[in-house]
Amino acid sequence: MSPGPELGCIADDFTGATDLAGNLAQAGRRAVVTVGVPASPVPDADAVVVALKSRTAPRQRAVGESLRAHRALAAMGCGRIWFKYCSTFDSTSEGNIGPVTDALLEATGAAWTIACPAFPAGGRTVYQGHLFVHGRPLDETGMRHHPLTPMTDSDLVRVLRPQTAYGVGLLPHQVLRAGHRAVLAHVARLTADGRVRTVVTDAVDEKDLAVVERATRHLPLVTGGSGLALSLPGGVPGARAVEAAPGPAAILAGSVSEATLAQTAHARRTLPARKLSAPDVLRSPADAAAAAVAWAAPHLAAGRTVVLHSADDREDVRRARERHGGAHGAAEQAVEETFAACARGLAERGVRRFVVAGGETSGAVVTALGVRTLRIGPAIAPGVPWTCASWRGRTVNLALKSGNFGDPDLFTAAQRYLDHPATTAPIRR
Ligand SMILES: Nc1ncnc2c1ncn2[C@@H]1O[C@H](COP(=O)(O)OP(=O)(O)OP(=O)(O)O)[C@@H](O)[C@H]1O
Ligand SMILES: O=C(O)[C@@H](O)C(=O)CO
């Protein structure tokens, strides 16, 4: 038996970290997310997930931070390492999926590993190496136009090859369907001459993932999305119970993905909502946040959940960029600073529950609240768990939602999963 946690995970963004930890909790693991590399061992955890902001960082930095995280997890005695990246394989020809995988192969001494982004419960499937999002090839989705990691090819073997120093193989569906022994024989052939060290795995449903899990449970390193976690056997019942803070809630939507825009539009029908004014935000994030918090105060006093959002559509972002006319990313930075200041102001006004949409926005909010660790609670949607953290010694609950996750009613339904965790487990297997 391993002396430390069963799993040590390195996530390349914050929402991805809680996504993986949430699925590990669904599989009965006591999962804890640390914001950045932990300075000391994490007690009472079966899985420690280190949340980094390395997805679009310069390659050297991403590799360096991931190795630092690996050293901390290895020092805790973690049995296996899991490199978590996006289920839409967000990367460029430079990386960072390939370079970080290469570095972790060396660090863990693994002869080979898998690249398994499939998350069927979240609509991500892989067939013959091609990634589909709710049945559409990746390159035909909005990811084609992502500003930082545009995904213009759904063939993951082709996408990964230029990113890694080693060969890339494919574990196709027909082999998977023949069972885990056939998988191991196939991989043995692929990796025989030592060139191929990463194997892209097909998986279109949970049955496929169960075979992948069975065939790879001996590996010191796995890489991929969070979907594989749902197939882990064993686990402790009740691992998802966390304290629910009393007190009002706020939705902070800084994501401009299609799913979030639909969720915001839905929530605005029934909840008090305010759009952050772009000119105000660009002039002074602090003043824009103060005005938003003042607007929220009477609604919060009346016990209502408030919604603060930054865009109705992508045009808003384009206009803000144009209006700002500054350095690349400056308008986005101002919006993130505003959400960060809103989170601080709202917490000071008694808000104890936050639903935050968007990876970057979540990073800004979690950092602003000075949160160091997140314990995982019940899920609102596949890949979106409630978490429990401490703010100035008080319990706060945070749900960090990846831009593209969740149904349109996610914001309005969120509270009920925290209040009634035992009766509402929305993950369909
Ligand atoms: N009106 C706006 N003008 C300029 N920038 C904006 C505006 N609204 C949001 N943004 C910025 O757009 C970025 C959205 O990124 P974020 O990661 O939060 O969401 P996402 O990309 O939809 O989600 P994910 O990364 O989880 O898929 C943030 O930097 C945010 O501050
Ligand atoms: O895997 C996913 O899709 C998410 O956890 C994510 O990483 C989005 O940023």
PDB file of N, CA and C and ligand atoms in Angstrom, residues 13 15-16 55 86 88 90 143 146-147 253-258 260 275-276 278 281-282 309-321 329-337 339 356-363 401-405, ligand 1:
ATOM      1  N   ASP A  13      -5.373  24.085 -15.452  1.00  0.00           N
ATOM      2  CA  ASP A  13      -6.127  25.294 -15.081  1.00  0.00           C
ATOM      3  C   ASP A  13      -7.054  25.002 -13.906  1.00  0.00           C
ATOM      4  N   THR A  15     -10.471  25.483 -13.326  1.00  0.00           N
ATOM      5  CA  THR A  15     -11.748  24.782 -13.489  1.00  0.00           C
ATOM      6  C   THR A  15     -11.491  23.316 -13.839  1.00  0.00           C
ATOM      7  N   GLY A  16     -10.404  23.078 -14.567  1.00  0.00           N
ATOM      8  CA  GLY A  16     -10.027  21.699 -14.889  1.00  0.00           C
ATOM      9  C   GLY A  16      -9.681  20.925 -13.616  1.00  0.00           C
ATOM     10  N   ARG A  55      -1.839  26.242 -18.848  1.00  0.00           N
ATOM     11  CA  ARG A  55      -2.328  25.806 -20.170  1.00  0.00           C
ATOM     12  C   ARG A  55      -1.746  26.646 -21.300  1.00  0.00           C
ATOM     13  N   CYS A  86      -7.369  19.846 -20.879  1.00  0.00           N
ATOM     14  CA  CYS A  86      -8.765  20.076 -21.241  1.00  0.00           C
ATOM     15  C   CYS A  86      -9.328  18.935 -22.084  1.00  0.00           C
ATOM     16  N   THR A  88     -11.105  19.263 -24.429  1.00  0.00           N
ATOM     17  CA  THR A  88     -11.062  19.663 -25.848  1.00  0.00           C
ATOM     18  C   THR A  88      -9.599  19.807 -26.320  1.00  0.00           C
ATOM     19  N   ASP A  90      -7.037  21.507 -25.496  1.00  0.00           N
ATOM     20  CA  ASP A  90      -6.567  22.876 -25.774  1.00  0.00           C
ATOM     21  C   ASP A  90      -5.046  22.969 -25.749  1.00  0.00           C
ATOM     22  N   MET A 143     -14.326  25.880 -30.673  1.00  0.00           N
ATOM     23  CA  MET A 143     -12.899  25.785 -30.349  1.00  0.00           C
ATOM     24  C   MET A 143     -12.016  26.133 -31.553  1.00  0.00           C
ATOM     25  N   HIS A 146     -10.908  29.652 -30.928  1.00  0.00           N
ATOM     26  CA  HIS A 146     -10.405  30.039 -29.605  1.00  0.00           C
ATOM     27  C   HIS A 146      -9.219  30.983 -29.783  1.00  0.00           C
ATOM     28  N   PRO A 147      -9.211  32.100 -29.010  1.00  0.00           N
ATOM     29  CA  PRO A 147      -8.152  33.090 -29.251  1.00  0.00           C
ATOM     30  C   PRO A 147      -6.742  32.582 -28.941  1.00  0.00           C
ATOM     31  N   ALA A 253     -20.099  35.573 -13.823  1.00  0.00           N
ATOM     32  CA  ALA A 253     -19.923  34.955 -15.141  1.00  0.00           C
ATOM     33  C   ALA A 253     -19.022  35.823 -16.012  1.00  0.00           C
ATOM     34  N   GLY A 254     -17.749  35.426 -16.093  1.00  0.00           N
ATOM     35  CA  GLY A 254     -16.793  36.149 -16.925  1.00  0.00           C
ATOM     36  C   GLY A 254     -16.443  35.376 -18.177  1.00  0.00           C
ATOM     37  N   SER A 255     -17.061  34.215 -18.317  1.00  0.00           N
ATOM     38  CA  SER A 255     -16.807  33.392 -19.502  1.00  0.00           C
ATOM     39  C   SER A 255     -17.698  33.867 -20.645  1.00  0.00           C
ATOM     40  N   VAL A 256     -17.184  33.776 -21.870  1.00  0.00           N
ATOM     41  CA  VAL A 256     -17.996  34.169 -23.020  1.00  0.00           C
ATOM     42  C   VAL A 256     -18.232  32.967 -23.941  1.00  0.00           C
ATOM     43  N   SER A 257     -18.140  31.789 -23.354  1.00  0.00           N
ATOM     44  CA  SER A 257     -18.431  30.593 -24.158  1.00  0.00           C
ATOM     45  C   SER A 257     -19.939  30.453 -24.332  1.00  0.00           C
ATOM     46  N   GLU A 258     -20.311  29.680 -25.365  1.00  0.00           N
ATOM     47  CA  GLU A 258     -21.743  29.545 -25.690  1.00  0.00           C
ATOM     48  C   GLU A 258     -22.553  29.065 -24.498  1.00  0.00           C
ATOM     49  N   THR A 260     -21.990  29.301 -21.256  1.00  0.00           N
ATOM     50  CA  THR A 260     -22.153  30.305 -20.201  1.00  0.00           C
ATOM     51  C   THR A 260     -23.130  31.392 -20.637  1.00  0.00           C
ATOM     52  N   LYS A 275     -25.056  43.630 -15.706  1.00  0.00           N
ATOM     53  CA  LYS A 275     -23.920  43.477 -16.624  1.00  0.00           C
ATOM     54  C   LYS A 275     -22.881  44.537 -16.259  1.00  0.00           C
ATOM     55  N   LEU A 276     -21.644  44.126 -16.108  1.00  0.00           N
ATOM     56  CA  LEU A 276     -20.587  45.097 -15.822  1.00  0.00           C
ATOM     57  C   LEU A 276     -20.429  45.984 -17.052  1.00  0.00           C
ATOM     58  N   ALA A 278     -18.701  47.970 -19.768  1.00  0.00           N
ATOM     59  CA  ALA A 278     -17.333  47.902 -20.316  1.00  0.00           C
ATOM     60  C   ALA A 278     -16.568  49.221 -20.128  1.00  0.00           C
ATOM     61  N   VAL A 281     -15.501  49.435 -16.535  1.00  0.00           N
ATOM     62  CA  VAL A 281     -14.483  48.435 -16.217  1.00  0.00           C
ATOM     63  C   VAL A 281     -13.127  48.877 -16.758  1.00  0.00           C
ATOM     64  N   LEU A 282     -13.130  49.394 -17.983  1.00  0.00           N
ATOM     65  CA  LEU A 282     -11.852  49.767 -18.602  1.00  0.00           C
ATOM     66  C   LEU A 282     -11.270  51.014 -17.930  1.00  0.00           C
ATOM     67  N   HIS A 309     -22.416  39.657 -14.693  1.00  0.00           N
ATOM     68  CA  HIS A 309     -21.836  39.070 -15.898  1.00  0.00           C
ATOM     69  C   HIS A 309     -21.196  40.160 -16.729  1.00  0.00           C
ATOM     70  N   SER A 310     -20.334  39.741 -17.665  1.00  0.00           N
ATOM     71  CA  SER A 310     -19.525  40.743 -18.367  1.00  0.00           C
ATOM     72  C   SER A 310     -19.855  40.851 -19.848  1.00  0.00           C
ATOM     73  N   ALA A 311     -20.663  39.941 -20.372  1.00  0.00           N
ATOM     74  CA  ALA A 311     -20.900  39.975 -21.829  1.00  0.00           C
ATOM     75  C   ALA A 311     -22.223  39.310 -22.174  1.00  0.00           C
ATOM     76  N   ASP A 312     -22.863  39.827 -23.228  1.00  0.00           N
ATOM     77  CA  ASP A 312     -24.041  39.145 -23.787  1.00  0.00           C
ATOM     78  C   ASP A 312     -23.621  38.237 -24.928  1.00  0.00           C
ATOM     79  N   ASP A 313     -22.524  38.610 -25.581  1.00  0.00           N
ATOM     80  CA  ASP A 313     -22.019  37.814 -26.698  1.00  0.00           C
ATOM     81  C   ASP A 313     -20.550  38.170 -26.934  1.00  0.00           C
ATOM     82  N   ARG A 314     -19.932  37.477 -27.904  1.00  0.00           N
ATOM     83  CA  ARG A 314     -18.501  37.696 -28.159  1.00  0.00           C
ATOM     84  C   ARG A 314     -18.221  39.088 -28.724  1.00  0.00           C
ATOM     85  N   GLU A 315     -19.265  39.702 -29.312  1.00  0.00           N
ATOM     86  CA  GLU A 315     -19.123  41.061 -29.830  1.00  0.00           C
ATOM     87  C   GLU A 315     -18.701  42.026 -28.723  1.00  0.00           C
ATOM     88  N   ASP A 316     -19.247  41.782 -27.502  1.00  0.00           N
ATOM     89  CA  ASP A 316     -18.897  42.640 -26.370  1.00  0.00           C
ATOM     90  C   ASP A 316     -17.389  42.623 -26.124  1.00  0.00           C
ATOM     91  N   VAL A 317     -16.789  41.450 -26.259  1.00  0.00           N
ATOM     92  CA  VAL A 317     -15.349  41.338 -26.031  1.00  0.00           C
ATOM     93  C   VAL A 317     -14.598  42.075 -27.137  1.00  0.00           C
ATOM     94  N   ARG A 318     -15.064  41.880 -28.360  1.00  0.00           N
ATOM     95  CA  ARG A 318     -14.403  42.549 -29.488  1.00  0.00           C
ATOM     96  C   ARG A 318     -14.456  44.071 -29.302  1.00  0.00           C
ATOM     97  N   ARG A 319     -15.641  44.565 -28.928  1.00  0.00           N
ATOM     98  CA  ARG A 319     -15.802  46.019 -28.728  1.00  0.00           C
ATOM     99  C   ARG A 319     -14.906  46.515 -27.597  1.00  0.00           C
ATOM    100  N   ALA A 320     -14.849  45.720 -26.504  1.00  0.00           N
ATOM    101  CA  ALA A 320     -14.027  46.142 -25.356  1.00  0.00           C
ATOM    102  C   ALA A 320     -12.558  46.213 -25.767  1.00  0.00           C
ATOM    103  N   ARG A 321     -12.121  45.222 -26.541  1.00  0.00           N
ATOM    104  CA  ARG A 321     -10.722  45.222 -26.992  1.00  0.00           C
ATOM    105  C   ARG A 321     -10.442  46.460 -27.829  1.00  0.00           C
ATOM    106  N   GLY A 329      -4.667  41.471 -24.539  1.00  0.00           N
ATOM    107  CA  GLY A 329      -5.152  40.911 -23.268  1.00  0.00           C
ATOM    108  C   GLY A 329      -5.470  41.948 -22.210  1.00  0.00           C
ATOM    109  N   ALA A 330      -5.281  43.249 -22.524  1.00  0.00           N
ATOM    110  CA  ALA A 330      -5.472  44.264 -21.476  1.00  0.00           C
ATOM    111  C   ALA A 330      -6.943  44.399 -21.084  1.00  0.00           C
ATOM    112  N   ALA A 331      -7.854  44.330 -22.064  1.00  0.00           N
ATOM    113  CA  ALA A 331      -9.283  44.435 -21.740  1.00  0.00           C
ATOM    114  C   ALA A 331      -9.698  43.249 -20.873  1.00  0.00           C
ATOM    115  N   GLU A 332      -9.235  42.051 -21.241  1.00  0.00           N
ATOM    116  CA  GLU A 332      -9.551  40.842 -20.466  1.00  0.00           C
ATOM    117  C   GLU A 332      -9.035  40.979 -19.029  1.00  0.00           C
ATOM    118  N   GLN A 333      -7.829  41.528 -18.944  1.00  0.00           N
ATOM    119  CA  GLN A 333      -7.213  41.716 -17.614  1.00  0.00           C
ATOM    120  C   GLN A 333      -8.075  42.629 -16.750  1.00  0.00           C
ATOM    121  N   ALA A 334      -8.585  43.711 -17.360  1.00  0.00           N
ATOM    122  CA  ALA A 334      -9.430  44.645 -16.606  1.00  0.00           C
ATOM    123  C   ALA A 334     -10.711  43.955 -16.138  1.00  0.00           C
ATOM    124  N   VAL A 335     -11.283  43.119 -17.000  1.00  0.00           N
ATOM    125  CA  VAL A 335     -12.510  42.402 -16.614  1.00  0.00           C
ATOM    126  C   VAL A 335     -12.203  41.434 -15.464  1.00  0.00           C
ATOM    127  N   GLU A 336     -11.072  40.746 -15.568  1.00  0.00           N
ATOM    128  CA  GLU A 336     -10.707  39.806 -14.485  1.00  0.00           C
ATOM    129  C   GLU A 336     -10.483  40.546 -13.172  1.00  0.00           C
ATOM    130  N   GLU A 337      -9.816  41.703 -13.247  1.00  0.00           N
ATOM    131  CA  GLU A 337      -9.592  42.481 -12.012  1.00  0.00           C
ATOM    132  C   GLU A 337     -10.915  42.914 -11.401  1.00  0.00           C
ATOM    133  N   PHE A 339     -13.872  41.337 -11.671  1.00  0.00           N
ATOM    134  CA  PHE A 339     -14.503  40.185 -11.003  1.00  0.00           C
ATOM    135  C   PHE A 339     -13.787  39.869  -9.691  1.00  0.00           C
ATOM    136  N   VAL A 356     -18.683  30.536 -10.238  1.00  0.00           N
ATOM    137  CA  VAL A 356     -17.836  31.354 -11.109  1.00  0.00           C
ATOM    138  C   VAL A 356     -17.705  30.639 -12.448  1.00  0.00           C
ATOM    139  N   ALA A 357     -17.980  31.345 -13.523  1.00  0.00           N
ATOM    140  CA  ALA A 357     -17.905  30.722 -14.855  1.00  0.00           C
ATOM    141  C   ALA A 357     -16.670  31.213 -15.589  1.00  0.00           C
ATOM    142  N   GLY A 358     -15.892  30.238 -16.090  1.00  0.00           N
ATOM    143  CA  GLY A 358     -14.699  30.562 -16.883  1.00  0.00           C
ATOM    144  C   GLY A 358     -13.422  30.248 -16.130  1.00  0.00           C
ATOM    145  N   GLY A 359     -12.475  29.640 -16.829  1.00  0.00           N
ATOM    146  CA  GLY A 359     -11.211  29.255 -16.206  1.00  0.00           C
ATOM    147  C   GLY A 359     -10.413  30.454 -15.710  1.00  0.00           C
ATOM    148  N   GLU A 360     -10.260  31.457 -16.575  1.00  0.00           N
ATOM    149  CA  GLU A 360      -9.469  32.634 -16.189  1.00  0.00           C
ATOM    150  C   GLU A 360     -10.174  33.393 -15.073  1.00  0.00           C
ATOM    151  N   THR A 361     -11.494  33.536 -15.228  1.00  0.00           N
ATOM    152  CA  THR A 361     -12.279  34.254 -14.225  1.00  0.00           C
ATOM    153  C   THR A 361     -12.182  33.530 -12.881  1.00  0.00           C
ATOM    154  N   SER A 362     -12.254  32.208 -12.910  1.00  0.00           N
ATOM    155  CA  SER A 362     -12.149  31.428 -11.670  1.00  0.00           C
ATOM    156  C   SER A 362     -10.785  31.643 -11.018  1.00  0.00           C
ATOM    157  N   GLY A 363      -9.743  31.643 -11.847  1.00  0.00           N
ATOM    158  CA  GLY A 363      -8.392  31.875 -11.316  1.00  0.00           C
ATOM    159  C   GLY A 363      -8.327  33.214 -10.603  1.00  0.00           C
ATOM    160  N   LYS A 401     -16.868  26.777 -12.855  1.00  0.00           N
ATOM    161  CA  LYS A 401     -17.457  26.119 -14.023  1.00  0.00           C
ATOM    162  C   LYS A 401     -16.654  26.389 -15.284  1.00  0.00           C
ATOM    163  N   SER A 402     -16.202  25.344 -15.926  1.00  0.00           N
ATOM    164  CA  SER A 402     -15.545  25.522 -17.221  1.00  0.00           C
ATOM    165  C   SER A 402     -16.533  26.177 -18.177  1.00  0.00           C
ATOM    166  N   GLY A 403     -16.015  27.048 -19.016  1.00  0.00           N
ATOM    167  CA  GLY A 403     -16.874  27.808 -19.921  1.00  0.00           C
ATOM    168  C   GLY A 403     -17.924  26.970 -20.623  1.00  0.00           C
ATOM    169  N   ASN A 404     -17.503  25.820 -21.138  1.00  0.00           N
ATOM    170  CA  ASN A 404     -18.410  25.067 -22.012  1.00  0.00           C
ATOM    171  C   ASN A 404     -19.226  23.995 -21.315  1.00  0.00           C
ATOM    172  N   PHE A 405     -19.166  23.932 -19.978  1.00  0.00           N
ATOM    173  CA  PHE A 405     -19.880  22.866 -19.275  1.00  0.00           C
ATOM    174  C   PHE A 405     -21.268  23.334 -18.826  1.00  0.00           C
TER     175      PHE A 405
HETATM  176  N1  LIG B   1     -16.876  42.099 -22.114  1.00  0.00           N
HETATM  177  C1  LIG B   1     -15.629  41.626 -22.067  1.00  0.00           C
HETATM  178  N2  LIG B   1     -14.614  42.319 -22.633  1.00  0.00           N
HETATM  179  C2  LIG B   1     -13.345  41.862 -22.605  1.00  0.00           C
HETATM  180  N3  LIG B   1     -12.984  40.719 -22.031  1.00  0.00           N
HETATM  181  C3  LIG B   1     -13.941  39.979 -21.455  1.00  0.00           C
HETATM  182  C4  LIG B   1     -15.306  40.378 -21.430  1.00  0.00           C
HETATM  183  N4  LIG B   1     -16.015  39.444 -20.775  1.00  0.00           N
HETATM  184  C5  LIG B   1     -15.148  38.499 -20.403  1.00  0.00           C
HETATM  185  N5  LIG B   1     -13.890  38.806 -20.803  1.00  0.00           N
HETATM  186  C6  LIG B   1     -12.671  38.044 -20.570  1.00  0.00           C
HETATM  187  O1  LIG B   1     -12.710  36.878 -21.376  1.00  0.00           O
HETATM  188  C7  LIG B   1     -11.972  35.849 -20.736  1.00  0.00           C
HETATM  189  C8  LIG B   1     -12.858  34.636 -20.640  1.00  0.00           C
HETATM  190  O2  LIG B   1     -12.055  33.574 -20.234  1.00  0.00           O
HETATM  191  P1  LIG B   1     -12.490  32.502 -19.163  1.00  0.00           P
HETATM  192  O3  LIG B   1     -11.406  31.488 -19.117  1.00  0.00           O
HETATM  193  O4  LIG B   1     -12.885  33.137 -17.886  1.00  0.00           O
HETATM  194  O5  LIG B   1     -13.811  31.899 -19.840  1.00  0.00           O
HETATM  195  P2  LIG B   1     -13.890  30.785 -20.979  1.00  0.00           P
HETATM  196  O6  LIG B   1     -12.713  30.912 -21.888  1.00  0.00           O
HETATM  197  O7  LIG B   1     -15.249  30.879 -21.573  1.00  0.00           O
HETATM  198  O8  LIG B   1     -13.875  29.496 -20.095  1.00  0.00           O
HETATM  199  P3  LIG B   1     -12.939  28.192 -20.073  1.00  0.00           P
HETATM  200  O9  LIG B   1     -11.516  28.645 -20.126  1.00  0.00           O
HETATM  201  O10 LIG B   1     -13.281  27.576 -18.762  1.00  0.00           O
HETATM  202  O11 LIG B   1     -13.375  27.392 -21.249  1.00  0.00           O
HETATM  203  C9  LIG B   1     -11.576  36.378 -19.351  1.00  0.00           C
HETATM  204  O12 LIG B   1     -10.246  36.851 -19.410  1.00  0.00           O
HETATM  205  C10 LIG B   1     -12.547  37.519 -19.159  1.00  0.00           C
HETATM  206  O13 LIG B   1     -12.059  38.489 -18.277  1.00  0.00           O
END
